[in-house]
Amino acid sequence: MISRDPDCCRLTAQKKKEEAMNFQGSRRRGEDGIAVVIDFLLSNAQLVLGVGGAVVLGIATLAVKRLIERAGRAADEDEKVKRKMAESWEELSLVSASPTMIKKGIEGVVMKHVAKAARQQKADLSQQPQTSSPEVPSKPESKSKRLQPCVLSLQERLQQYYHTRAALAPDEVRRAQSLAVDICTEIQAFLHSRLPDMPLGEMSLGGSLLDDLQVVSADHACLLVPLQLEASLWRLIPGEETLLTHPLHWMVRRVNLEYFPRGLSYWDRYLVGGYLSAEAVVNMFSKAVMETINWLSISSTLDCLVRPVQGGPDLRLEIRPGNEEGAESSDPPLFISMLPLLREDDVVLTAQPELTSPWVNAWHLSLYPWENRRLTQLDAADDGYRRHALKILKAVCRLNPSLRPLGAAPLANLVLRLSDSESDWSEISLDVRFQQCITELIGYLEQGALHSYFKPAVNLLSGLSEDQVDQMGFMLYCAVSEPEILLI
């Protein structure tokens, strides 16, 4: 029988207590807790389990330690991979950083990364090994062929982008036009019954949806509402001849008041200071049409939800498929804008206060008919693809957040001006013209001016802020060496 010394037992107990306290403290500290647990068990295993138990516990503990070390090495490797990925993302994040970085000398670095990444992607795609072994079954071989990527030229990418992104499906266009025509018929019938003495011409559709220049989706249309003025009582004054001196801000003066006093013309009631007020005309249509027509009745008739868009200076209707307001639909809504206008020869003036504010008497000179007619004539003369290129540019700008502030008018005038210096607009030269458009647009952004083709005094970039110009310039600079980044 083994005799135990009381002092020795007290020292042993005190030692165990200190080790337990150290174990608890180490566990609270975090990462050394597991190691302390193992040491504590090994140091006390012989007393608790005996020699045989201690041997078994030691072997098990050694296996656990190896597992822990292996897991630690894997964690370190994962941490290295994550750190490497983070560095790569930091490099790629330069592309989406603020364009003011260009001014700090980082433009070259960014373009280097973009060009290098695109070239590497092309090299990887073109150098991918193609394995064809007779032992491979026919079905997996056909599957690998289907999944094999192919490198497209810029010309092929442009054609693919046009058919998949820019061009609209004929069924979609017909459906949108049919809805717009139905709304046009309902509004015209209401105005003839409610205001029979209002001299209006035949309402019709207009704009890009009708002229096959709308891209991405058929989501907006224009309802043209022509006002009929007496030629002897009204005179259209060009913007350059008015006090506003703006080429696009025309005015409509009431004349011959000494012979034909005020009140003889229906439109005299919308005079402000001797001029026909575009804002007063828009307000009249807003009350007579937007706020008066029973849209719920029209919605049930047309089997769609029709409602006016509130809170804006323009006259807009929103049309959604289905006649229940809470119904979900995958089809995008169609927006129809009522556009009161005046015509005299080839001049078209529109009542758009959002474009002529703060001048309540000003009418906007629409250059769209002239631009569209010129593009059509040029393409018809040489079977060119100018309108084709314009639709691609419009889709690129609409789908790219940085280029979205660039509207259709600057792009149309860009193509028209380039047509004066380049005569070859055939299909095979579409890629060259596309790259030229990018280069020319960068030059216009650097100058801060893109003058209208028909009204050179009008700067079509004047409505852009400095930050928007920087954003667009940055994106286009990157697209000079790799134009494919605009076609993603």
PDB file of N, CA and C in Angstrom, residues 196-265:
ATOM      1  N   PRO A 196     -65.904  70.231 -78.670  1.00  0.00           N
ATOM      2  CA  PRO A 196     -66.063  70.130 -80.126  1.00  0.00           C
ATOM      3  C   PRO A 196     -65.562  71.341 -80.892  1.00  0.00           C
ATOM      4  N   ASP A 197     -65.472  72.499 -80.233  1.00  0.00           N
ATOM      5  CA  ASP A 197     -65.041  73.698 -80.952  1.00  0.00           C
ATOM      6  C   ASP A 197     -63.523  73.876 -80.939  1.00  0.00           C
ATOM      7  N   MET A 198     -62.800  72.986 -80.284  1.00  0.00           N
ATOM      8  CA  MET A 198     -61.337  73.110 -80.251  1.00  0.00           C
ATOM      9  C   MET A 198     -60.773  72.695 -81.610  1.00  0.00           C
ATOM     10  N   PRO A 199     -60.073  73.615 -82.308  1.00  0.00           N
ATOM     11  CA  PRO A 199     -59.535  73.273 -83.631  1.00  0.00           C
ATOM     12  C   PRO A 199     -58.269  72.422 -83.529  1.00  0.00           C
ATOM     13  N   LEU A 200     -58.453  71.118 -83.689  1.00  0.00           N
ATOM     14  CA  LEU A 200     -57.340  70.183 -83.637  1.00  0.00           C
ATOM     15  C   LEU A 200     -57.252  69.411 -84.944  1.00  0.00           C
ATOM     16  N   GLY A 201     -56.025  69.064 -85.317  1.00  0.00           N
ATOM     17  CA  GLY A 201     -55.830  68.196 -86.476  1.00  0.00           C
ATOM     18  C   GLY A 201     -55.979  66.734 -86.082  1.00  0.00           C
ATOM     19  N   GLU A 202     -55.706  65.865 -87.008  1.00  0.00           N
ATOM     20  CA  GLU A 202     -55.811  64.428 -86.753  1.00  0.00           C
ATOM     21  C   GLU A 202     -54.637  63.970 -85.883  1.00  0.00           C
ATOM     22  N   MET A 203     -54.966  63.368 -84.748  1.00  0.00           N
ATOM     23  CA  MET A 203     -53.919  62.867 -83.866  1.00  0.00           C
ATOM     24  C   MET A 203     -53.270  61.637 -84.479  1.00  0.00           C
ATOM     25  N   SER A 204     -51.988  61.458 -84.187  1.00  0.00           N
ATOM     26  CA  SER A 204     -51.246  60.329 -84.742  1.00  0.00           C
ATOM     27  C   SER A 204     -50.083  59.986 -83.827  1.00  0.00           C
ATOM     28  N   LEU A 205     -49.463  58.845 -84.119  1.00  0.00           N
ATOM     29  CA  LEU A 205     -48.272  58.436 -83.382  1.00  0.00           C
ATOM     30  C   LEU A 205     -47.030  59.008 -84.045  1.00  0.00           C
ATOM     31  N   GLY A 206     -46.016  59.222 -83.264  1.00  0.00           N
ATOM     32  CA  GLY A 206     -44.753  59.728 -83.789  1.00  0.00           C
ATOM     33  C   GLY A 206     -43.613  59.295 -82.890  1.00  0.00           C
ATOM     34  N   GLY A 207     -42.403  59.656 -83.282  1.00  0.00           N
ATOM     35  CA  GLY A 207     -41.243  59.342 -82.469  1.00  0.00           C
ATOM     36  C   GLY A 207     -40.535  58.075 -82.895  1.00  0.00           C
ATOM     37  N   SER A 208     -39.618  57.628 -82.057  1.00  0.00           N
ATOM     38  CA  SER A 208     -38.728  56.514 -82.401  1.00  0.00           C
ATOM     39  C   SER A 208     -39.469  55.193 -82.555  1.00  0.00           C
ATOM     40  N   LEU A 209     -40.577  54.989 -81.825  1.00  0.00           N
ATOM     41  CA  LEU A 209     -41.316  53.736 -81.961  1.00  0.00           C
ATOM     42  C   LEU A 209     -41.891  53.583 -83.362  1.00  0.00           C
ATOM     43  N   LEU A 210     -42.358  54.662 -83.927  1.00  0.00           N
ATOM     44  CA  LEU A 210     -42.928  54.623 -85.273  1.00  0.00           C
ATOM     45  C   LEU A 210     -41.845  54.578 -86.342  1.00  0.00           C
ATOM     46  N   ASP A 211     -40.681  55.183 -86.083  1.00  0.00           N
ATOM     47  CA  ASP A 211     -39.619  55.298 -87.082  1.00  0.00           C
ATOM     48  C   ASP A 211     -38.575  54.195 -86.991  1.00  0.00           C
ATOM     49  N   ASP A 212     -38.844  53.161 -86.178  1.00  0.00           N
ATOM     50  CA  ASP A 212     -37.916  52.038 -86.031  1.00  0.00           C
ATOM     51  C   ASP A 212     -36.536  52.500 -85.547  1.00  0.00           C
ATOM     52  N   LEU A 213     -36.540  53.402 -84.589  1.00  0.00           N
ATOM     53  CA  LEU A 213     -35.292  53.844 -83.973  1.00  0.00           C
ATOM     54  C   LEU A 213     -35.274  53.592 -82.469  1.00  0.00           C
ATOM     55  N   GLN A 214     -36.299  52.929 -81.959  1.00  0.00           N
ATOM     56  CA  GLN A 214     -36.331  52.631 -80.522  1.00  0.00           C
ATOM     57  C   GLN A 214     -35.531  51.363 -80.252  1.00  0.00           C
ATOM     58  N   VAL A 215     -34.849  51.332 -79.121  1.00  0.00           N
ATOM     59  CA  VAL A 215     -33.945  50.217 -78.810  1.00  0.00           C
ATOM     60  C   VAL A 215     -34.280  49.639 -77.446  1.00  0.00           C
ATOM     61  N   VAL A 216     -33.714  48.453 -77.193  1.00  0.00           N
ATOM     62  CA  VAL A 216     -33.791  47.716 -75.922  1.00  0.00           C
ATOM     63  C   VAL A 216     -35.206  47.204 -75.654  1.00  0.00           C
ATOM     64  N   SER A 217     -36.188  48.099 -75.530  1.00  0.00           N
ATOM     65  CA  SER A 217     -37.567  47.667 -75.305  1.00  0.00           C
ATOM     66  C   SER A 217     -38.524  48.729 -75.826  1.00  0.00           C
ATOM     67  N   ALA A 218     -39.689  48.279 -76.240  1.00  0.00           N
ATOM     68  CA  ALA A 218     -40.721  49.196 -76.748  1.00  0.00           C
ATOM     69  C   ALA A 218     -41.507  49.719 -75.566  1.00  0.00           C
ATOM     70  N   ASP A 219     -40.979  50.748 -74.925  1.00  0.00           N
ATOM     71  CA  ASP A 219     -41.559  51.216 -73.664  1.00  0.00           C
ATOM     72  C   ASP A 219     -42.031  52.664 -73.695  1.00  0.00           C
ATOM     73  N   HIS A 220     -41.943  53.341 -74.824  1.00  0.00           N
ATOM     74  CA  HIS A 220     -42.461  54.711 -74.873  1.00  0.00           C
ATOM     75  C   HIS A 220     -42.897  55.064 -76.299  1.00  0.00           C
ATOM     76  N   ALA A 221     -43.892  55.922 -76.363  1.00  0.00           N
ATOM     77  CA  ALA A 221     -44.425  56.374 -77.649  1.00  0.00           C
ATOM     78  C   ALA A 221     -44.905  57.809 -77.497  1.00  0.00           C
ATOM     79  N   CYS A 222     -45.049  58.507 -78.618  1.00  0.00           N
ATOM     80  CA  CYS A 222     -45.508  59.895 -78.626  1.00  0.00           C
ATOM     81  C   CYS A 222     -46.852  59.984 -79.337  1.00  0.00           C
ATOM     82  N   LEU A 223     -47.775  60.670 -78.710  1.00  0.00           N
ATOM     83  CA  LEU A 223     -49.077  60.954 -79.313  1.00  0.00           C
ATOM     84  C   LEU A 223     -49.080  62.418 -79.737  1.00  0.00           C
ATOM     85  N   LEU A 224     -49.025  62.646 -81.033  1.00  0.00           N
ATOM     86  CA  LEU A 224     -48.928  64.000 -81.571  1.00  0.00           C
ATOM     87  C   LEU A 224     -50.320  64.613 -81.669  1.00  0.00           C
ATOM     88  N   VAL A 225     -50.469  65.791 -81.051  1.00  0.00           N
ATOM     89  CA  VAL A 225     -51.756  66.502 -81.028  1.00  0.00           C
ATOM     90  C   VAL A 225     -51.562  67.837 -81.748  1.00  0.00           C
ATOM     91  N   PRO A 226     -51.819  67.922 -83.052  1.00  0.00           N
ATOM     92  CA  PRO A 226     -51.584  69.164 -83.798  1.00  0.00           C
ATOM     93  C   PRO A 226     -52.669  70.209 -83.540  1.00  0.00           C
ATOM     94  N   LEU A 227     -52.233  71.418 -83.218  1.00  0.00           N
ATOM     95  CA  LEU A 227     -53.146  72.556 -83.040  1.00  0.00           C
ATOM     96  C   LEU A 227     -53.266  73.281 -84.380  1.00  0.00           C
ATOM     97  N   GLN A 228     -54.489  73.662 -84.737  1.00  0.00           N
ATOM     98  CA  GLN A 228     -54.722  74.376 -85.987  1.00  0.00           C
ATOM     99  C   GLN A 228     -54.863  75.874 -85.704  1.00  0.00           C
ATOM    100  N   LEU A 229     -53.921  76.655 -86.234  1.00  0.00           N
ATOM    101  CA  LEU A 229     -53.929  78.110 -86.062  1.00  0.00           C
ATOM    102  C   LEU A 229     -54.323  78.789 -87.364  1.00  0.00           C
ATOM    103  N   GLU A 230     -55.006  79.921 -87.236  1.00  0.00           N
ATOM    104  CA  GLU A 230     -55.349  80.723 -88.405  1.00  0.00           C
ATOM    105  C   GLU A 230     -54.103  81.438 -88.919  1.00  0.00           C
ATOM    106  N   ALA A 231     -53.777  81.220 -90.163  1.00  0.00           N
ATOM    107  CA  ALA A 231     -52.537  81.777 -90.718  1.00  0.00           C
ATOM    108  C   ALA A 231     -52.515  83.296 -90.670  1.00  0.00           C
ATOM    109  N   SER A 232     -53.681  83.945 -90.761  1.00  0.00           N
ATOM    110  CA  SER A 232     -53.711  85.412 -90.760  1.00  0.00           C
ATOM    111  C   SER A 232     -53.658  86.001 -89.357  1.00  0.00           C
ATOM    112  N   LEU A 233     -53.774  85.157 -88.324  1.00  0.00           N
ATOM    113  CA  LEU A 233     -53.815  85.672 -86.952  1.00  0.00           C
ATOM    114  C   LEU A 233     -52.570  85.328 -86.135  1.00  0.00           C
ATOM    115  N   TRP A 234     -51.770  84.419 -86.633  1.00  0.00           N
ATOM    116  CA  TRP A 234     -50.618  83.966 -85.850  1.00  0.00           C
ATOM    117  C   TRP A 234     -49.371  83.937 -86.715  1.00  0.00           C
ATOM    118  N   ARG A 235     -48.252  84.229 -86.062  1.00  0.00           N
ATOM    119  CA  ARG A 235     -46.966  84.200 -86.752  1.00  0.00           C
ATOM    120  C   ARG A 235     -45.938  83.496 -85.878  1.00  0.00           C
ATOM    121  N   LEU A 236     -45.228  82.526 -86.490  1.00  0.00           N
ATOM    122  CA  LEU A 236     -44.168  81.805 -85.780  1.00  0.00           C
ATOM    123  C   LEU A 236     -42.858  82.585 -85.912  1.00  0.00           C
ATOM    124  N   ILE A 237     -42.253  82.900 -84.778  1.00  0.00           N
ATOM    125  CA  ILE A 237     -41.036  83.719 -84.754  1.00  0.00           C
ATOM    126  C   ILE A 237     -39.848  82.837 -84.368  1.00  0.00           C
ATOM    127  N   PRO A 238     -38.814  82.766 -85.225  1.00  0.00           N
ATOM    128  CA  PRO A 238     -37.630  81.966 -84.880  1.00  0.00           C
ATOM    129  C   PRO A 238     -36.970  82.453 -83.593  1.00  0.00           C
ATOM    130  N   GLY A 239     -36.317  81.514 -82.913  1.00  0.00           N
ATOM    131  CA  GLY A 239     -35.702  81.841 -81.633  1.00  0.00           C
ATOM    132  C   GLY A 239     -34.638  82.914 -81.720  1.00  0.00           C
ATOM    133  N   GLU A 240     -33.921  82.965 -82.854  1.00  0.00           N
ATOM    134  CA  GLU A 240     -32.879  83.977 -82.987  1.00  0.00           C
ATOM    135  C   GLU A 240     -33.450  85.385 -83.076  1.00  0.00           C
ATOM    136  N   GLU A 241     -34.725  85.508 -83.445  1.00  0.00           N
ATOM    137  CA  GLU A 241     -35.343  86.822 -83.602  1.00  0.00           C
ATOM    138  C   GLU A 241     -36.103  87.280 -82.357  1.00  0.00           C
ATOM    139  N   THR A 242     -36.108  86.473 -81.332  1.00  0.00           N
ATOM    140  CA  THR A 242     -36.805  86.833 -80.098  1.00  0.00           C
ATOM    141  C   THR A 242     -35.821  87.365 -79.073  1.00  0.00           C
ATOM    142  N   LEU A 243     -36.373  87.872 -77.971  1.00  0.00           N
ATOM    143  CA  LEU A 243     -35.518  88.345 -76.886  1.00  0.00           C
ATOM    144  C   LEU A 243     -34.740  87.219 -76.227  1.00  0.00           C
ATOM    145  N   LEU A 244     -35.235  85.991 -76.389  1.00  0.00           N
ATOM    146  CA  LEU A 244     -34.535  84.855 -75.779  1.00  0.00           C
ATOM    147  C   LEU A 244     -33.260  84.517 -76.528  1.00  0.00           C
ATOM    148  N   THR A 245     -33.206  84.795 -77.835  1.00  0.00           N
ATOM    149  CA  THR A 245     -32.054  84.542 -78.713  1.00  0.00           C
ATOM    150  C   THR A 245     -31.580  83.083 -78.659  1.00  0.00           C
ATOM    151  N   HIS A 246     -32.470  82.168 -78.327  1.00  0.00           N
ATOM    152  CA  HIS A 246     -32.115  80.747 -78.305  1.00  0.00           C
ATOM    153  C   HIS A 246     -32.662  80.096 -79.570  1.00  0.00           C
ATOM    154  N   PRO A 247     -31.821  79.415 -80.351  1.00  0.00           N
ATOM    155  CA  PRO A 247     -32.285  78.874 -81.637  1.00  0.00           C
ATOM    156  C   PRO A 247     -33.439  77.877 -81.521  1.00  0.00           C
ATOM    157  N   LEU A 248     -33.580  77.217 -80.384  1.00  0.00           N
ATOM    158  CA  LEU A 248     -34.618  76.208 -80.236  1.00  0.00           C
ATOM    159  C   LEU A 248     -35.858  76.717 -79.505  1.00  0.00           C
ATOM    160  N   HIS A 249     -35.826  77.945 -79.009  1.00  0.00           N
ATOM    161  CA  HIS A 249     -36.953  78.505 -78.272  1.00  0.00           C
ATOM    162  C   HIS A 249     -37.687  79.522 -79.156  1.00  0.00           C
ATOM    163  N   TRP A 250     -38.687  79.045 -79.877  1.00  0.00           N
ATOM    164  CA  TRP A 250     -39.476  79.897 -80.751  1.00  0.00           C
ATOM    165  C   TRP A 250     -40.668  80.461 -79.986  1.00  0.00           C
ATOM    166  N   MET A 251     -41.284  81.474 -80.584  1.00  0.00           N
ATOM    167  CA  MET A 251     -42.477  82.072 -79.995  1.00  0.00           C
ATOM    168  C   MET A 251     -43.553  82.222 -81.069  1.00  0.00           C
ATOM    169  N   VAL A 252     -44.831  82.256 -80.628  1.00  0.00           N
ATOM    170  CA  VAL A 252     -45.980  82.351 -81.531  1.00  0.00           C
ATOM    171  C   VAL A 252     -46.742  83.635 -81.180  1.00  0.00           C
ATOM    172  N   ARG A 253     -46.635  84.627 -82.065  1.00  0.00           N
ATOM    173  CA  ARG A 253     -47.211  85.949 -81.782  1.00  0.00           C
ATOM    174  C   ARG A 253     -48.606  86.079 -82.402  1.00  0.00           C
ATOM    175  N   ARG A 254     -49.464  86.727 -81.648  1.00  0.00           N
ATOM    176  CA  ARG A 254     -50.800  87.064 -82.164  1.00  0.00           C
ATOM    177  C   ARG A 254     -50.684  88.363 -82.954  1.00  0.00           C
ATOM    178  N   VAL A 255     -51.090  88.344 -84.220  1.00  0.00           N
ATOM    179  CA  VAL A 255     -50.908  89.505 -85.107  1.00  0.00           C
ATOM    180  C   VAL A 255     -52.275  89.997 -85.593  1.00  0.00           C
ATOM    181  N   ASN A 256     -52.238  91.190 -86.217  1.00  0.00           N
ATOM    182  CA  ASN A 256     -53.443  91.806 -86.810  1.00  0.00           C
ATOM    183  C   ASN A 256     -54.566  92.005 -85.802  1.00  0.00           C
ATOM    184  N   LEU A 257     -54.174  92.407 -84.588  1.00  0.00           N
ATOM    185  CA  LEU A 257     -55.199  92.640 -83.562  1.00  0.00           C
ATOM    186  C   LEU A 257     -56.068  93.845 -83.906  1.00  0.00           C
ATOM    187  N   GLU A 258     -55.560  94.783 -84.679  1.00  0.00           N
ATOM    188  CA  GLU A 258     -56.352  95.966 -85.031  1.00  0.00           C
ATOM    189  C   GLU A 258     -57.483  95.618 -85.997  1.00  0.00           C
ATOM    190  N   TYR A 259     -57.291  94.562 -86.782  1.00  0.00           N
ATOM    191  CA  TYR A 259     -58.334  94.148 -87.720  1.00  0.00           C
ATOM    192  C   TYR A 259     -59.144  92.949 -87.195  1.00  0.00           C
ATOM    193  N   PHE A 260     -58.462  92.073 -86.469  1.00  0.00           N
ATOM    194  CA  PHE A 260     -59.114  90.892 -85.912  1.00  0.00           C
ATOM    195  C   PHE A 260     -58.893  90.894 -84.405  1.00  0.00           C
ATOM    196  N   PRO A 261     -59.776  91.511 -83.663  1.00  0.00           N
ATOM    197  CA  PRO A 261     -59.553  91.683 -82.219  1.00  0.00           C
ATOM    198  C   PRO A 261     -59.475  90.347 -81.487  1.00  0.00           C
ATOM    199  N   ARG A 262     -58.959  90.458 -80.302  1.00  0.00           N
ATOM    200  CA  ARG A 262     -58.775  89.284 -79.460  1.00  0.00           C
ATOM    201  C   ARG A 262     -60.125  88.627 -79.168  1.00  0.00           C
ATOM    202  N   GLY A 263     -60.184  87.319 -79.283  1.00  0.00           N
ATOM    203  CA  GLY A 263     -61.397  86.560 -79.060  1.00  0.00           C
ATOM    204  C   GLY A 263     -61.906  85.881 -80.305  1.00  0.00           C
ATOM    205  N   LEU A 264     -61.407  86.292 -81.478  1.00  0.00           N
ATOM    206  CA  LEU A 264     -61.847  85.677 -82.720  1.00  0.00           C
ATOM    207  C   LEU A 264     -61.240  84.284 -82.907  1.00  0.00           C
ATOM    208  N   SER A 265     -60.055  84.062 -82.350  1.00  0.00           N
ATOM    209  CA  SER A 265     -59.403  82.756 -82.446  1.00  0.00           C
ATOM    210  C   SER A 265     -59.650  81.971 -81.155  1.00  0.00           C
TER     211      SER A 265
END
